[in-house]
Each structure stands twice: as C-alpha cells, then as structure tokens.
Amino acid sequence: MAELEGVRASGNRWLQLVLGVITMMAISSPQYVWTLFTKPLLEVTGVSLATLQITISILIVLQTWLSPLQGALIERFGPKPLVMAGCALSGLSWILSAYATDVTMLYLTYGVLGGIGTGIVYVGVIGHMVRWFPDKRGFATGMAAAGYGFGAMLTTFPIADMLKASGYQHTLIVFGAILGAVGVLAAAFLREPLVGYTVSTIASPHVTDTDYTPTSMLKTPIFWLLFVMMTMMSTGGLMVILNFATFSREFGITDNVMVLGFAALPLALTLDRITNGATRPFFGWLSDRIGRENTMAIAFAGEALAIFLMLNLRHDPLAYVLLSGVVFFGWGEIFSLFPSTLTDTFGTQHATTNYGFLYMAQGVGSVLGGPLAASLHEHTGSWVPVFGLVITMDVLTALLALFVLKPWRKTWLAGSRPALATATKQA
C-alpha cells in the first residue's frame, strides 16, 4: 500500500518544485543585492572595501561549509522544519544588521546569521528536488537554483529605490521582514516523497544504480575533481557578483548613465538576475539531453568569451549592460550541473549530505572572489588582472569537463572503477 501511495503522490512533486523555488527566492537577496549596500555600509563602518567584503564572504562560507552538517540534519528530521528555520534566520539577519554600527556586528548579523539561514534552505531544497525528480534531475535542480537567482530580480529595483528614499537601515528592516515571512510560509507546505515513490525512467549509462555514503564519496578522485572545478567556477562568478557595482562605477556605468530609458547599473543588475536565473533550468534541461560534461564545456567556454567581450567593450554602456547578462548566463548554471552530476555519480540516498560537501566549494570561491579580488584590484590599480584570472579559470574548467571528468565518469559508471573506489563502494 505504501508503495502504491508513493507512486500516486507523483503529482505533488510539481507543487513541491514551486514551493522550493519560492523559498529559494526568499533567501537570494542577501547575496545578490549585497553590492547595493556596500556604499552606505562603507560610510557607516569606515573600513576599506576589502574589509567590508569579508561580510559577504562569511555569509557564503557559512552557507556552504556548514552544509554537510545541515544536510545530515535535513536527512534525519526532514526538510520542512529546517527550511522554515533557515528562512526565518535569513530574514532576521537583515533586520539585525540594520542596527550594526561597526563591521564586527555586521559580520555577526549579516554574515553569520545570514550564512547559517541561507545554507539550510539552499542545501535542503536542492536535496529535496533530486529525490522528487529522478527523471528530470538537471531541470528540477536548475529550477530550484533559478529561484535563488530570480529572487533578487524582483527586489533589485525596489531595494535601490528604497535605499535612495529611506536609507539602508529602513530598507534592511522592511525587506528582511517580508522575505523572511514569505520563505517561512512556503516552507511550511514542503512534503517528502512517500515510501515507495517512483517515477518511470529508462536506465541510463550516465547514472549510477548504487548509493554511496559521504565517507565513500570523499575517497574518490571524481568528487575532488568536481570540487576543484566548482571552486574555480564559483570564484570567477563571485568575483563578478560581489564587486559588480564597484567595478561598474569605475568603468563609468553609474546610476546617472541611462540605457534604454533606465539607470544603467540597476538595469544591468536586474538583467543579470534574469539570466542568472534562466540559465539554471535551461542548462539543467540541456544536460539531461546532451550530457553533463558536454553542457559544462559549452557554458563555461561561453562565459569566458562573454567576460572578454564585456571587458573590452566596457566603455559602451549598452554593450556593457547586455554582455553582463550573458556573463551571468554562463555562470549560474553551475548550481544545476554540479548537483545533478554528483547525484548521477553517487546516488540519491545520501544526496543532500553529499551535495553539502560539494557545495563547500562555493565557500572557497567566496574567499577568493570577494576580498581577495578586491585586494588584487587595490594592489594593481586595475580590474583587468581580475577579469583575466576569471577568463583563465573558465577555460580551464571547460577543458577539465571534456577531457578529464567525462572519461573518468564513463569509467566509473561502466564498473571499471579504481581500486580505492571499489574498496569503498557501499551496497
């Protein structure tokens, strides 16, 4: 009976996907709209940009490096209570940070509380999706991750307007309360698949039929290759995201420059949120059809080209705004490609915790992409070296996907595994 009920429950998975997208949208602004708050926070705290950027690095480091523990808790207690708590913490972090008068308090509120809250939600929702959608794993994780990209699209202009009209403190309090409440309400309706839940699928040579524990996975070279690749892509993307407003203003793209009748900087940020969201289900869907590694190569190489063109056309506001959207279209897909590739390789039973370990690469990328990128700019006096580094990492990761990851996974899934991996395989 339980198995029959599980099969009949399949119609509920689309509702679960919608709820997952909403909760992800509710926690996206702390990271993606951070760049709008840097100017007033620099004035209040009196610190350098590199020091201030540690705030967002703390958020992303805790969001990612605690995710294995959070994933284990979610697998034990279920996603509903923990995702609700995570959304509440994320909203509270903004409210409390409005009262921060120094950078230490900002680290504790915006950074620590925000990182813990958003991390619980992110790893919980992604793990929830790979269980509900074994047949459309790339698309489902892409849609959930798209919520994280699209959410800030809805808040960028309202937040920018409120900042000008009412200041950063009022803005943080109002939007912290709204986003926290929306996330908690959506998470209250999350449900796990019933026992016996299945979806008719055709066996694929690209997906394992074995579930691996986190301990087993961590002993395999494939996991560490994925970790290095995701670290490089995260670093490059976060270098752009966390410093976008700063280097855009240096390039002459400010709120006073108009493009298509809109202020150039908010327009670029809004377009970036659209493409950063759209890329995730698109490339997830594409990878379900042409393969994960082939899709990685196309996306990563395309981003390298887009960044090169944006840098060289930075004095043309229209071209700059449009190309910034292309840049984000070539980066955000890592949040659909990497979790789906990992679950294809190591199974679904421990998917939430396993992805928690891989998601730590985003934390490494935040350290390299935030304060270190700002420091490199301060030492060289130019953003060109920073962009050059990003382009190099994009090209290298595209090559690794095609010429290293693809043959390694093919060998692994065919059964000709390295001795160490064979010894650690869990039935």
Tab-separated table of C-alpha atoms in Angstrom, residues 23-32 54-71 74 86-87 89-90 93-94 107 109-126 145 148-149 230 234 238 241-242 280 331 334-335 352-353 355-367:
chain	number	residue	atom	x	y	z
A	23	THR	CA	11.841	29.538	-0.602
A	24	MET	CA	14.982	29.946	-2.696
A	25	MET	CA	13.744	33.313	-3.971
A	26	ALA	CA	13.189	34.429	-0.391
A	27	ILE	CA	16.844	33.872	0.573
A	28	SER	CA	18.575	35.161	-2.566
A	29	SER	CA	18.763	38.889	-1.833
A	30	PRO	CA	21.387	38.749	0.968
A	31	GLN	CA	23.969	37.589	-1.576
A	32	TYR	CA	22.819	39.093	-4.856
A	54	ILE	CA	34.568	39.870	4.383
A	55	THR	CA	30.927	40.192	5.471
A	56	ILE	CA	29.583	38.500	2.373
A	57	SER	CA	32.437	36.000	2.434
A	58	ILE	CA	31.408	34.980	5.955
A	59	LEU	CA	27.832	34.557	4.748
A	60	ILE	CA	28.825	32.356	1.815
A	61	VAL	CA	31.463	30.403	3.756
A	62	LEU	CA	28.964	29.512	6.485
A	63	GLN	CA	26.232	28.952	3.892
A	64	THR	CA	28.431	26.349	2.260
A	65	TRP	CA	30.853	24.938	4.810
A	66	LEU	CA	28.124	24.040	7.288
A	67	SER	CA	26.033	22.388	4.579
A	68	PRO	CA	27.254	18.799	5.205
A	69	LEU	CA	26.049	19.039	8.815
A	70	GLN	CA	22.863	20.770	7.725
A	71	GLY	CA	22.309	18.113	5.058
A	74	ILE	CA	17.700	17.500	6.997
A	86	GLY	CA	16.527	28.817	7.692
A	87	CYS	CA	14.164	31.300	6.048
A	89	LEU	CA	17.151	33.274	10.199
A	90	SER	CA	17.815	34.787	6.786
A	93	SER	CA	19.869	38.636	9.713
A	94	TRP	CA	18.810	41.641	7.620
A	107	TYR	CA	29.907	40.190	10.363
A	109	THR	CA	24.381	39.611	11.803
A	110	TYR	CA	24.533	39.816	8.024
A	111	GLY	CA	27.366	37.286	7.779
A	112	VAL	CA	26.899	34.608	10.449
A	113	LEU	CA	23.103	34.541	10.846
A	114	GLY	CA	22.559	35.036	7.129
A	115	GLY	CA	25.024	32.309	6.227
A	116	ILE	CA	23.502	29.740	8.556
A	117	GLY	CA	19.954	30.529	7.432
A	118	THR	CA	20.527	30.600	3.688
A	119	GLY	CA	22.707	27.487	3.846
A	120	ILE	CA	19.988	25.385	5.472
A	121	VAL	CA	17.478	26.450	2.844
A	122	TYR	CA	19.765	26.009	-0.150
A	123	VAL	CA	21.073	22.524	0.572
A	124	GLY	CA	17.670	21.417	1.843
A	125	VAL	CA	15.767	22.455	-1.269
A	126	ILE	CA	18.339	21.042	-3.720
A	145	ALA	CA	18.520	27.109	-8.154
A	148	TYR	CA	17.940	31.763	-5.917
A	149	GLY	CA	18.900	33.765	-8.997
A	230	MET	CA	33.155	24.062	-8.892
A	234	SER	CA	32.398	29.828	-8.100
A	238	LEU	CA	31.624	35.633	-7.313
A	241	ILE	CA	28.838	39.349	-8.488
A	242	LEU	CA	30.378	40.697	-5.298
A	280	ARG	CA	19.923	27.171	-14.356
A	331	TRP	CA	27.871	31.156	-14.651
A	334	ILE	CA	26.863	25.538	-12.023
A	335	PHE	CA	24.074	25.216	-9.459
A	352	THR	CA	21.533	16.030	0.412
A	353	THR	CA	24.577	15.401	2.595
A	355	TYR	CA	25.891	17.780	-2.112
A	356	GLY	CA	26.566	19.570	1.150
A	357	PHE	CA	30.207	18.560	0.848
A	358	LEU	CA	30.448	19.669	-2.783
A	359	TYR	CA	28.641	22.919	-2.015
A	360	MET	CA	31.551	23.850	0.257
A	361	ALA	CA	33.390	24.761	-2.963
A	362	GLN	CA	31.144	27.823	-3.141
A	363	GLY	CA	32.572	28.904	0.216
A	364	VAL	CA	36.123	28.596	-1.080
A	365	GLY	CA	35.083	30.637	-4.099
A	366	SER	CA	33.645	33.364	-1.884
A	367	VAL	CA	37.004	33.865	-0.154
